[in-house]
PDB file of C-alpha atoms in Angstrom:
ATOM      1  CA  MET G  20      75.420  61.470 127.117  1.00  0.00           C
ATOM      2  CA  GLY G  21      72.740  61.664 129.821  1.00  0.00           C
ATOM      3  CA  ILE G  22      71.631  64.749 131.717  1.00  0.00           C
ATOM      4  CA  GLU G  23      72.502  64.701 135.411  1.00  0.00           C
ATOM      5  CA  ALA G  24      69.998  66.093 137.900  1.00  0.00           C
ATOM      6  CA  ILE G  25      71.477  68.247 140.682  1.00  0.00           C
ATOM      7  CA  SER G  26      69.662  68.965 143.947  1.00  0.00           C
ATOM      8  CA  SER G  27      72.297  70.288 146.380  1.00  0.00           C
ATOM      9  CA  ARG G  28      74.199  73.569 146.732  1.00  0.00           C
ATOM     10  CA  LYS G  29      77.177  71.481 147.797  1.00  0.00           C
ATOM     11  CA  ASN G  30      77.308  69.734 144.425  1.00  0.00           C
ATOM     12  CA  GLN G  31      80.792  70.249 142.956  1.00  0.00           C
ATOM     13  CA  HIS G  32      79.457  71.571 139.649  1.00  0.00           C
ATOM     14  CA  ILE G  33      77.351  74.218 141.411  1.00  0.00           C
ATOM     15  CA  VAL G  34      80.354  75.240 143.518  1.00  0.00           C
ATOM     16  CA  ARG G  35      82.500  75.424 140.394  1.00  0.00           C
ATOM     17  CA  LEU G  36      79.986  77.546 138.475  1.00  0.00           C
ATOM     18  CA  ARG G  37      79.843  80.066 141.291  1.00  0.00           C
ATOM     19  CA  SER G  38      83.640  80.260 141.371  1.00  0.00           C
ATOM     20  CA  LEU G  39      83.822  80.759 137.602  1.00  0.00           C
ATOM     21  CA  ALA G  40      81.265  83.565 137.866  1.00  0.00           C
ATOM     22  CA  ALA G  41      82.996  85.392 140.714  1.00  0.00           C
ATOM     23  CA  ASP G  42      86.736  84.772 140.453  1.00  0.00           C
ATOM     24  CA  GLY G  43      88.868  85.882 137.504  1.00  0.00           C
ATOM     25  CA  ALA G  44      91.940  84.066 138.814  1.00  0.00           C
ATOM     26  CA  PHE G  45      89.934  80.843 139.009  1.00  0.00           C
ATOM     27  CA  ARG G  46      88.734  81.356 135.421  1.00  0.00           C
ATOM     28  CA  ARG G  47      92.298  81.734 134.207  1.00  0.00           C
ATOM     29  CA  GLU G  48      93.457  78.749 136.231  1.00  0.00           C
ATOM     30  CA  GLN G  49      90.688  76.557 134.828  1.00  0.00           C
ATOM     31  CA  GLY G  50      90.875  77.992 131.298  1.00  0.00           C
ATOM     32  CA  GLU G  51      87.114  78.299 131.269  1.00  0.00           C
ATOM     33  CA  TYR G  52      84.442  80.977 131.596  1.00  0.00           C
ATOM     34  CA  LEU G  53      80.720  81.129 132.210  1.00  0.00           C
ATOM     35  CA  CYS G  54      77.866  82.508 130.111  1.00  0.00           C
ATOM     36  CA  ASP G  55      74.136  82.792 130.707  1.00  0.00           C
ATOM     37  CA  GLY G  56      71.107  82.561 128.450  1.00  0.00           C
ATOM     38  CA  ILE G  57      69.706  80.555 125.561  1.00  0.00           C
ATOM     39  CA  LYS G  58      70.501  83.249 122.996  1.00  0.00           C
ATOM     40  CA  LEU G  59      74.180  83.204 123.907  1.00  0.00           C
ATOM     41  CA  LEU G  60      74.175  79.416 123.941  1.00  0.00           C
ATOM     42  CA  ARG G  61      72.760  79.281 120.418  1.00  0.00           C
ATOM     43  CA  GLU G  62      75.358  81.845 119.328  1.00  0.00           C
ATOM     44  CA  ALA G  63      78.139  79.780 120.898  1.00  0.00           C
ATOM     45  CA  LEU G  64      76.948  76.693 119.044  1.00  0.00           C
ATOM     46  CA  ALA G  65      76.677  78.589 115.756  1.00  0.00           C
ATOM     47  CA  GLN G  66      80.218  79.944 116.125  1.00  0.00           C
ATOM     48  CA  GLY G  67      81.769  76.608 117.092  1.00  0.00           C
ATOM     49  CA  ALA G  68      82.796  77.690 120.593  1.00  0.00           C
ATOM     50  CA  ASP G  69      84.421  75.008 122.733  1.00  0.00           C
ATOM     51  CA  LEU G  70      81.498  74.287 125.082  1.00  0.00           C
ATOM     52  CA  ARG G  71      82.269  72.345 128.236  1.00  0.00           C
ATOM     53  CA  THR G  72      79.071  72.145 130.326  1.00  0.00           C
ATOM     54  CA  VAL G  73      75.434  73.277 130.329  1.00  0.00           C
ATOM     55  CA  LEU G  74      73.196  73.715 133.383  1.00  0.00           C
ATOM     56  CA  TRP G  75      69.487  73.887 132.569  1.00  0.00           C
ATOM     57  CA  LYS G  76      66.772  75.442 134.739  1.00  0.00           C
ATOM     58  CA  GLU G  77      64.104  72.874 135.595  1.00  0.00           C
ATOM     59  CA  GLN G  78      64.004  71.317 132.129  1.00  0.00           C
ATOM     60  CA  ALA G  79      66.588  70.742 129.390  1.00  0.00           C
ATOM     61  CA  GLU G  80      66.059  71.713 125.770  1.00  0.00           C
ATOM     62  CA  ASP G  81      66.990  69.443 122.899  1.00  0.00           C
ATOM     63  CA  LEU G  82      69.529  71.540 120.979  1.00  0.00           C
ATOM     64  CA  ALA G  83      71.604  70.235 118.090  1.00  0.00           C
ATOM     65  CA  GLY G  84      75.324  70.483 118.724  1.00  0.00           C
ATOM     66  CA  LEU G  85      75.309  69.580 122.399  1.00  0.00           C
ATOM     67  CA  GLU G  86      76.160  65.965 121.778  1.00  0.00           C
ATOM     68  CA  GLY G  87      79.171  65.107 123.938  1.00  0.00           C
ATOM     69  CA  VAL G  88      78.745  68.200 126.149  1.00  0.00           C
ATOM     70  CA  LYS G  89      78.166  67.409 129.825  1.00  0.00           C
ATOM     71  CA  GLN G  90      74.668  68.615 130.773  1.00  0.00           C
ATOM     72  CA  TYR G  91      72.958  69.130 134.113  1.00  0.00           C
ATOM     73  CA  VAL G  92      69.497  70.185 135.244  1.00  0.00           C
ATOM     74  CA  ALA G  93      68.572  71.843 138.547  1.00  0.00           C
ATOM     75  CA  PRO G  94      65.387  73.132 140.166  1.00  0.00           C
ATOM     76  CA  ALA G  95      64.736  76.865 139.862  1.00  0.00           C
ATOM     77  CA  GLU G  96      65.950  77.828 143.340  1.00  0.00           C
ATOM     78  CA  LEU G  97      69.234  75.981 142.936  1.00  0.00           C
ATOM     79  CA  PHE G  98      69.729  77.280 139.399  1.00  0.00           C
ATOM     80  CA  ASP G  99      69.212  80.861 140.615  1.00  0.00           C
ATOM     81  CA  TYR G 100      71.863  80.237 143.285  1.00  0.00           C
ATOM     82  CA  ALA G 101      74.341  79.138 140.619  1.00  0.00           C
ATOM     83  CA  SER G 102      73.558  81.757 137.982  1.00  0.00           C
ATOM     84  CA  PRO G 103      75.336  85.152 138.009  1.00  0.00           C
ATOM     85  CA  MET G 104      72.249  86.762 136.446  1.00  0.00           C
ATOM     86  CA  LYS G 105      69.214  87.612 138.584  1.00  0.00           C
ATOM     87  CA  ASN G 106      65.997  85.843 137.560  1.00  0.00           C
ATOM     88  CA  SER G 107      67.672  84.217 134.570  1.00  0.00           C
ATOM     89  CA  PRO G 108      65.557  81.789 132.541  1.00  0.00           C
ATOM     90  CA  GLY G 109      68.788  79.900 131.822  1.00  0.00           C
ATOM     91  CA  PRO G 110      70.716  78.001 130.863  1.00  0.00           C
ATOM     92  CA  VAL G 111      74.171  78.631 132.337  1.00  0.00           C
ATOM     93  CA  PHE G 112      77.011  77.175 130.289  1.00  0.00           C
ATOM     94  CA  THR G 113      80.792  77.129 130.337  1.00  0.00           C
ATOM     95  CA  VAL G 114      83.210  77.696 127.469  1.00  0.00           C
ATOM     96  CA  ALA G 115      86.952  77.115 127.134  1.00  0.00           C
ATOM     97  CA  ILE G 116      89.051  80.290 127.055  1.00  0.00           C
ATOM     98  CA  PRO G 117      90.744  80.268 123.620  1.00  0.00           C
ATOM     99  CA  ARG G 118      94.501  80.409 123.212  1.00  0.00           C
ATOM    100  CA  GLU G 119      95.636  83.903 122.254  1.00  0.00           C
ATOM    101  CA  GLU G 120      96.983  84.090 118.708  1.00  0.00           C
ATOM    102  CA  THR G 121      99.935  86.442 119.069  1.00  0.00           C
ATOM    103  CA  ASP G 122     101.669  85.240 115.905  1.00  0.00           C
ATOM    104  CA  SER G 123      98.787  85.758 113.449  1.00  0.00           C
ATOM    105  CA  PRO G 124      99.048  89.029 111.508  1.00  0.00           C
ATOM    106  CA  LEU G 125      96.995  92.077 112.450  1.00  0.00           C
ATOM    107  CA  GLU G 126      95.495  94.495 109.957  1.00  0.00           C
ATOM    108  CA  ASN G 127      94.460  96.881 112.737  1.00  0.00           C
ATOM    109  CA  ALA G 128      93.427  96.887 116.402  1.00  0.00           C
ATOM    110  CA  ILE G 129      91.733  98.886 119.123  1.00  0.00           C
ATOM    111  CA  VAL G 130      93.656  98.991 122.408  1.00  0.00           C
ATOM    112  CA  LEU G 131      92.027  99.531 125.808  1.00  0.00           C
ATOM    113  CA  GLU G 132      94.113 100.521 128.820  1.00  0.00           C
ATOM    114  CA  ASN G 133      92.721 100.355 132.369  1.00  0.00           C
ATOM    115  CA  VAL G 134      89.083 100.331 131.215  1.00  0.00           C
ATOM    116  CA  GLN G 135      87.549  98.759 134.288  1.00  0.00           C
ATOM    117  CA  ASP G 136      83.852  98.672 133.469  1.00  0.00           C
ATOM    118  CA  PRO G 137      82.984  95.199 132.108  1.00  0.00           C
ATOM    119  CA  GLY G 138      80.051  96.605 130.132  1.00  0.00           C
ATOM    120  CA  ASN G 139      82.385  99.004 128.325  1.00  0.00           C
ATOM    121  CA  VAL G 140      84.897  96.261 127.540  1.00  0.00           C
ATOM    122  CA  GLY G 141      82.153  93.963 126.266  1.00  0.00           C
ATOM    123  CA  THR G 142      80.624  96.737 124.151  1.00  0.00           C
ATOM    124  CA  VAL G 143      83.974  97.440 122.502  1.00  0.00           C
ATOM    125  CA  LEU G 144      84.324  93.749 121.599  1.00  0.00           C
ATOM    126  CA  ARG G 145      80.832  93.778 120.123  1.00  0.00           C
ATOM    127  CA  THR G 146      81.569  96.894 118.062  1.00  0.00           C
ATOM    128  CA  ALA G 147      84.990  95.668 116.931  1.00  0.00           C
ATOM    129  CA  LYS G 148      83.472  92.457 115.627  1.00  0.00           C
ATOM    130  CA  ALA G 149      80.615  94.265 113.902  1.00  0.00           C
ATOM    131  CA  LEU G 150      83.068  96.532 112.065  1.00  0.00           C
ATOM    132  CA  GLY G 151      85.642  93.859 111.239  1.00  0.00           C
ATOM    133  CA  VAL G 152      88.629  95.026 113.297  1.00  0.00           C
ATOM    134  CA  SER G 153      91.367  92.419 113.646  1.00  0.00           C
ATOM    135  CA  ALA G 154      91.779  92.475 117.432  1.00  0.00           C
ATOM    136  CA  VAL G 155      90.944  94.089 120.730  1.00  0.00           C
ATOM    137  CA  VAL G 156      94.082  94.397 122.848  1.00  0.00           C
ATOM    138  CA  LEU G 157      93.716  94.813 126.613  1.00  0.00           C
ATOM    139  CA  VAL G 158      96.497  96.563 128.539  1.00  0.00           C
ATOM    140  CA  GLY G 159      96.801  97.207 132.267  1.00  0.00           C
ATOM    141  CA  ALA G 160      93.935  96.823 134.732  1.00  0.00           C
ATOM    142  CA  CYS G 161      91.080  96.292 132.290  1.00  0.00           C
ATOM    143  CA  ALA G 162      87.933  94.461 133.327  1.00  0.00           C
ATOM    144  CA  ASP G 163      88.096  90.728 132.768  1.00  0.00           C
ATOM    145  CA  VAL G 164      86.665  90.148 129.307  1.00  0.00           C
ATOM    146  CA  TYR G 165      85.588  86.670 130.465  1.00  0.00           C
ATOM    147  CA  SER G 166      83.525  87.889 133.418  1.00  0.00           C
ATOM    148  CA  PRO G 167      79.758  87.266 133.105  1.00  0.00           C
ATOM    149  CA  LYS G 168      78.930  90.977 132.746  1.00  0.00           C
ATOM    150  CA  ALA G 169      81.495  91.478 129.991  1.00  0.00           C
ATOM    151  CA  THR G 170      80.553  88.358 128.034  1.00  0.00           C
ATOM    152  CA  ARG G 171      76.885  89.310 128.216  1.00  0.00           C
ATOM    153  CA  ALA G 172      77.689  92.804 126.876  1.00  0.00           C
ATOM    154  CA  THR G 173      79.481  91.317 123.858  1.00  0.00           C
ATOM    155  CA  MET G 174      76.181  89.809 122.619  1.00  0.00           C
ATOM    156  CA  GLY G 175      78.033  86.795 121.253  1.00  0.00           C
ATOM    157  CA  ALA G 176      81.103  88.592 119.899  1.00  0.00           C
ATOM    158  CA  ILE G 177      83.141  86.922 122.666  1.00  0.00           C
ATOM    159  CA  PHE G 178      82.966  83.719 120.609  1.00  0.00           C
ATOM    160  CA  ARG G 179      84.290  85.366 117.432  1.00  0.00           C
ATOM    161  CA  GLN G 180      86.383  88.437 118.201  1.00  0.00           C
ATOM    162  CA  ARG G 181      90.129  88.026 118.629  1.00  0.00           C
ATOM    163  CA  VAL G 182      91.280  89.313 122.032  1.00  0.00           C
ATOM    164  CA  LEU G 183      94.884  89.806 123.133  1.00  0.00           C
ATOM    165  CA  HIS G 184      96.423  90.827 126.448  1.00  0.00           C
ATOM    166  CA  ALA G 185      99.725  92.723 126.463  1.00  0.00           C
ATOM    167  CA  ASP G 186     101.884  94.951 128.589  1.00  0.00           C
ATOM    168  CA  ILE G 187     103.159  98.164 127.015  1.00  0.00           C
ATOM    169  CA  PRO G 188     106.490  96.797 125.673  1.00  0.00           C
ATOM    170  CA  ALA G 189     104.659  93.806 124.163  1.00  0.00           C
ATOM    171  CA  LEU G 190     102.063  96.144 122.634  1.00  0.00           C
ATOM    172  CA  LYS G 191     104.789  98.262 121.036  1.00  0.00           C
ATOM    173  CA  ALA G 192     106.488  95.126 119.715  1.00  0.00           C
ATOM    174  CA  LEU G 193     103.161  93.877 118.319  1.00  0.00           C
ATOM    175  CA  ALA G 194     102.612  97.149 116.451  1.00  0.00           C
ATOM    176  CA  GLU G 195     106.146  97.107 115.025  1.00  0.00           C
ATOM    177  CA  LYS G 196     105.884  93.438 114.035  1.00  0.00           C
ATOM    178  CA  ASN G 197     102.734  94.171 112.031  1.00  0.00           C
ATOM    179  CA  GLY G 198     103.995  97.471 110.607  1.00  0.00           C
ATOM    180  CA  LEU G 199     101.182  99.449 112.234  1.00  0.00           C
ATOM    181  CA  PRO G 200     101.440 102.959 113.686  1.00  0.00           C
ATOM    182  CA  LEU G 201     100.357 103.215 117.319  1.00  0.00           C
ATOM    183  CA  TYR G 202      98.128 106.184 118.119  1.00  0.00           C
ATOM    184  CA  ALA G 203      96.929 107.525 121.470  1.00  0.00           C
ATOM    185  CA  ALA G 204      93.448 108.996 121.823  1.00  0.00           C
ATOM    186  CA  ALA G 205      94.126 112.093 123.933  1.00  0.00           C
ATOM    187  CA  LEU G 206      92.674 115.458 124.888  1.00  0.00           C
ATOM    188  CA  SER G 207      95.769 117.482 124.062  1.00  0.00           C
ATOM    189  CA  GLU G 208      96.846 120.310 121.794  1.00  0.00           C
ATOM    190  CA  GLN G 209      99.284 117.940 120.070  1.00  0.00           C
ATOM    191  CA  ALA G 210      96.514 115.553 119.015  1.00  0.00           C
ATOM    192  CA  ALA G 211      95.481 115.507 115.365  1.00  0.00           C
ATOM    193  CA  ASP G 212      91.832 115.557 114.312  1.00  0.00           C
ATOM    194  CA  ILE G 213      90.834 111.918 113.886  1.00  0.00           C
ATOM    195  CA  ARG G 214      89.387 112.728 110.454  1.00  0.00           C
ATOM    196  CA  SER G 215      92.806 113.810 109.184  1.00  0.00           C
ATOM    197  CA  LEU G 216      94.492 110.450 109.781  1.00  0.00           C
ATOM    198  CA  ALA G 217      94.559 107.194 107.814  1.00  0.00           C
ATOM    199  CA  LEU G 218      93.569 104.652 110.440  1.00  0.00           C
ATOM    200  CA  GLU G 219      92.541 101.661 108.346  1.00  0.00           C
ATOM    201  CA  LYS G 220      95.895 100.040 109.140  1.00  0.00           C
ATOM    202  CA  ALA G 221      96.698 101.290 112.622  1.00  0.00           C
ATOM    203  CA  MET G 222      96.415 100.503 116.320  1.00  0.00           C
ATOM    204  CA  VAL G 223      94.589 103.109 118.413  1.00  0.00           C
ATOM    205  CA  CYS G 224      94.740 103.260 122.215  1.00  0.00           C
ATOM    206  CA  VAL G 225      91.843 104.388 124.420  1.00  0.00           C
ATOM    207  CA  GLY G 226      92.132 104.910 128.170  1.00  0.00           C
ATOM    208  CA  SER G 227      89.612 105.047 130.970  1.00  0.00           C
ATOM    209  CA  GLU G 228      87.201 107.978 131.024  1.00  0.00           C
ATOM    210  CA  GLY G 229      88.485 109.191 134.375  1.00  0.00           C
ATOM    211  CA  GLN G 230      92.247 108.851 133.917  1.00  0.00           C
ATOM    212  CA  GLY G 231      92.901 108.614 130.174  1.00  0.00           C
ATOM    213  CA  LEU G 232      96.016 106.827 128.976  1.00  0.00           C
ATOM    214  CA  SER G 233      99.071 106.376 131.165  1.00  0.00           C
ATOM    215  CA  ARG G 234     102.133 108.482 130.441  1.00  0.00           C
ATOM    216  CA  GLU G 235     104.097 105.310 129.679  1.00  0.00           C
ATOM    217  CA  LEU G 236     101.662 104.278 126.962  1.00  0.00           C
ATOM    218  CA  MET G 237     101.415 107.818 125.587  1.00  0.00           C
ATOM    219  CA  ASP G 238     105.214 107.891 125.262  1.00  0.00           C
ATOM    220  CA  ALA G 239     105.181 104.547 123.437  1.00  0.00           C
ATOM    221  CA  CYS G 240     102.779 105.833 120.783  1.00  0.00           C
ATOM    222  CA  ASP G 241     103.786 107.290 117.427  1.00  0.00           C
ATOM    223  CA  GLY G 242     101.189 110.045 117.548  1.00  0.00           C
ATOM    224  CA  GLN G 243      98.006 111.346 119.164  1.00  0.00           C
ATOM    225  CA  LEU G 244      94.488 111.840 117.884  1.00  0.00           C
ATOM    226  CA  ILE G 245      91.388 113.564 119.168  1.00  0.00           C
ATOM    227  CA  ILE G 246      87.682 113.190 118.472  1.00  0.00           C
ATOM    228  CA  PRO G 247      86.305 116.714 117.899  1.00  0.00           C
ATOM    229  CA  MET G 248      83.562 117.718 120.331  1.00  0.00           C
ATOM    230  CA  THR G 249      81.487 120.822 120.900  1.00  0.00           C
ATOM    231  CA  PRO G 250      82.989 123.415 123.281  1.00  0.00           C
ATOM    232  CA  GLY G 251      82.364 122.634 126.934  1.00  0.00           C
ATOM    233  CA  SER G 252      82.399 118.857 126.451  1.00  0.00           C
ATOM    234  CA  GLU G 253      84.976 117.274 128.743  1.00  0.00           C
ATOM    235  CA  SER G 254      85.235 113.690 127.532  1.00  0.00           C
ATOM    236  CA  LEU G 255      83.418 110.693 126.122  1.00  0.00           C
ATOM    237  CA  ASN G 256      82.580 107.376 127.704  1.00  0.00           C
ATOM    238  CA  ALA G 257      85.400 104.936 126.887  1.00  0.00           C
ATOM    239  CA  ALA G 258      83.180 102.569 124.900  1.00  0.00           C
ATOM    240  CA  VAL G 259      81.644 105.466 122.946  1.00  0.00           C
ATOM    241  CA  ALA G 260      85.075 106.916 122.147  1.00  0.00           C
ATOM    242  CA  ALA G 261      86.357 103.510 121.073  1.00  0.00           C
ATOM    243  CA  SER G 262      83.282 102.957 118.896  1.00  0.00           C
ATOM    244  CA  LEU G 263      83.772 106.270 117.081  1.00  0.00           C
ATOM    245  CA  ILE G 264      87.424 105.412 116.522  1.00  0.00           C
ATOM    246  CA  LEU G 265      86.471 101.942 115.257  1.00  0.00           C
ATOM    247  CA  TRP G 266      84.115 103.532 112.740  1.00  0.00           C
ATOM    248  CA  GLU G 267      86.868 105.825 111.473  1.00  0.00           C
ATOM    249  CA  MET G 268      89.218 102.840 111.202  1.00  0.00           C
ATOM    250  CA  THR G 269      86.795 100.824 109.089  1.00  0.00           C
ATOM    251  CA  ARG G 270      84.446 103.169 107.235  1.00  0.00           C
ATOM    252  CA  ASP G 271      86.370 103.108 103.963  1.00  0.00           C
ATOM    253  CA  LYS G 272      86.449  99.311 104.004  1.00  0.00           C
ATOM    254  CA  ILE G 273      82.745  99.137 104.781  1.00  0.00           C
ATOM    255  CA  LYS G 274      81.955 101.474 101.870  1.00  0.00           C
ATOM    256  CA  LYS G 275      83.730  99.069  99.529  1.00  0.00           C
TER     257      LYS G 275
END
């Protein structure tokens, strides 16, 4: 398949790339998301991601695995107009959003509710994949995991980590279906020290740093846990809290 040269901002592919970068509803409608950079592209190829298009900056590279993928090349100024990343060396590429596997069993999961920072959401995906957690479940008004900032923060985990979206009743049903207790990370007197709980087979919910978990989700949980901190510490960043919980969920498995 040849590489098409693009020279106009009005080109339909350029218009489409900008919409995929900026509009979550458009991403969902198209079933496709956008990524930036050669490192991520190589990771996508290595992980067998369903690549759809590649836009190169000034000159295309000859990469194995791109056979059959529609490729374009644009001059630097036009590429920079299309790319969501400032001064990117390129390329920009698009990937199909995978179908969510709600029927496959879960051994454990980290749940994020209303975590709106895309960097935090992406970091949690990256950590979950590194530690071998079955799924990241997104509840409520979380940042779009397929936004450019979030995908970049995953450092390639977006192509490998299982992600699910659920409302609170569906989350509760998912936990019951897999026989997993559902815990809420909370700053409360009722919360148990995280070190006292067996979390290897559990689902743990983390809320936003500012608001914590909603009362509805807290009520749906089977128990609460807390990460001990020194006196005077108010809270942890959501991604940091989730990462500490992920370590507690997987440390015994990693030791083995």
